[in-house]
Each structure stands twice: as structure tokens, then as C-alpha cells.
Amino acid sequence: KLVVQNASGEDFHGFCWPGPSVYPDFCSPEARAEWAKLFEFKAYPGRPAELYTWNDMNEPSVFDGPEITLPKDSRHRCGEEIL
């Protein structure tokens, strides 16, 4: 699994800027590796070497939840351990 799961073990779905969303589980080494591929220079053919990324969201935003972030009982996969 590459995304955060809800307490029942299903992919967590919330609502954020783009609309209905799932959230990468950055605890998972596999999820981090897949995310990193999105920022490889070869993913942007024909672009100049001065290509930058701005990611200003340092925590998950969930606009339709009571806490405006992931629920406290969300499940994260850290290697073989599920937290």
C-alpha cells in the first residue's frame, strides 16, 4: 500500500484542494520511492536545468474532517509495522 489507510484498513479518502484525495504514506519506503520519481529531471523532458518544485503543505489537509488533518486513528505502514 502506498497511501494512508483508515482504521478499517481501507484507503483513506478525504477532500482537499484538488477535490477527493488519497494521501501518500510517507512512512512507507515504497511510497517515498514512488513520490521521488515525480521529481526526477527525466520526468520533465525539454525543460531547462533550472526547474524547481514548491510544496507548501507540510501536513495533510483534509477539509471535510473534524480536525482538518488526517484522523488520529489513520494507519501508516512503516516497513512491516503498521502504526
Tab-separated table of C-alpha atoms in Angstrom:
chain	number	residue	atom	x	y	z
A	1	LYS	CA	0.000	0.000	0.000
A	2	LEU	CA	1.280	3.459	-0.903
A	3	VAL	CA	-1.416	5.565	0.743
A	4	VAL	CA	-2.608	6.148	4.305
A	5	GLN	CA	-5.352	3.784	5.417
A	6	ASN	CA	-8.332	4.376	7.696
A	7	ALA	CA	-8.872	2.430	10.925
A	8	SER	CA	-10.580	-0.364	8.940
A	9	GLY	CA	-7.529	-0.858	6.723
A	10	GLU	CA	-9.077	0.716	3.618
A	11	ASP	CA	-7.514	3.602	1.702
A	12	PHE	CA	-8.377	6.851	3.481
A	13	HIS	CA	-10.244	9.322	1.279
A	14	GLY	CA	-10.594	12.976	2.178
A	15	PHE	CA	-11.285	16.277	0.447
A	16	CYS	CA	-8.536	18.828	-0.212
A	17	TRP	CA	-7.536	21.426	-2.849
A	18	PRO	CA	-7.796	19.140	-5.892
A	19	GLY	CA	-11.052	17.544	-4.666
A	20	PRO	CA	-11.412	13.934	-3.471
A	21	SER	CA	-7.938	12.805	-2.395
A	22	VAL	CA	-5.868	9.952	-1.015
A	23	TYR	CA	-2.682	10.722	0.902
A	24	PRO	CA	0.771	9.210	0.314
A	25	ASP	CA	2.009	7.218	3.292
A	26	PHE	CA	5.481	8.722	3.645
A	27	CYS	CA	6.216	6.221	6.424
A	28	SER	CA	6.388	3.596	3.675
A	29	PRO	CA	9.758	3.333	1.877
A	30	GLU	CA	7.899	2.221	-1.260
A	31	ALA	CA	5.648	5.297	-1.176
A	32	ARG	CA	8.650	7.592	-0.743
A	33	ALA	CA	10.389	5.952	-3.713
A	34	GLU	CA	7.320	6.377	-5.936
A	35	TRP	CA	6.909	10.013	-4.849
A	36	ALA	CA	10.574	10.723	-5.594
A	37	LYS	CA	10.071	9.573	-9.198
A	38	LEU	CA	7.731	12.526	-9.724
A	39	PHE	CA	10.650	14.883	-9.132
A	40	GLU	CA	13.285	13.228	-11.313
A	41	PHE	CA	14.590	15.546	-14.006
A	42	LYS	CA	13.803	12.978	-16.710
A	43	ALA	CA	10.098	13.349	-15.828
A	44	TYR	CA	10.233	16.832	-17.406
A	45	PRO	CA	11.712	16.407	-20.898
A	46	GLY	CA	12.561	19.607	-22.729
A	47	ARG	CA	12.668	21.694	-19.554
A	48	PRO	CA	15.685	23.797	-18.566
A	49	ALA	CA	18.048	22.623	-15.841
A	50	GLU	CA	16.671	25.402	-13.586
A	51	LEU	CA	13.474	23.560	-12.737
A	52	TYR	CA	12.178	23.878	-9.170
A	53	THR	CA	9.343	22.441	-7.096
A	54	TRP	CA	7.375	24.300	-4.458
A	55	ASN	CA	5.439	22.157	-1.995
A	56	ASP	CA	3.994	24.383	0.707
A	57	MET	CA	1.874	21.806	2.506
A	58	ASN	CA	3.813	20.325	5.401
A	59	GLU	CA	0.911	18.332	6.838
A	60	PRO	CA	-2.093	16.578	5.287
A	61	SER	CA	-5.070	18.895	4.848
A	62	VAL	CA	-8.476	17.238	5.000
A	63	PHE	CA	-11.153	19.875	4.610
A	64	ASP	CA	-14.100	17.578	5.291
A	65	GLY	CA	-12.773	16.134	8.557
A	66	PRO	CA	-13.332	17.360	12.099
A	67	GLU	CA	-9.633	18.131	12.673
A	68	ILE	CA	-8.739	19.461	9.193
A	69	THR	CA	-5.989	16.816	9.008
A	70	LEU	CA	-5.810	13.017	8.988
A	71	PRO	CA	-7.877	11.315	11.687
A	72	LYS	CA	-5.874	10.193	14.711
A	73	ASP	CA	-6.715	6.528	14.010
A	74	SER	CA	-5.227	6.594	10.485
A	75	ARG	CA	-2.899	3.692	9.727
A	76	HIS	CA	0.622	4.150	8.374
A	77	ARG	CA	2.888	1.390	7.106
A	78	CYS	CA	6.427	1.804	8.408
A	79	GLY	CA	8.232	-1.106	6.800
A	80	GLU	CA	6.439	-4.239	8.006
A	81	GLU	CA	4.961	-2.469	11.033
A	82	ILE	CA	1.554	-0.816	10.807
A	83	LEU	CA	1.153	2.207	13.061
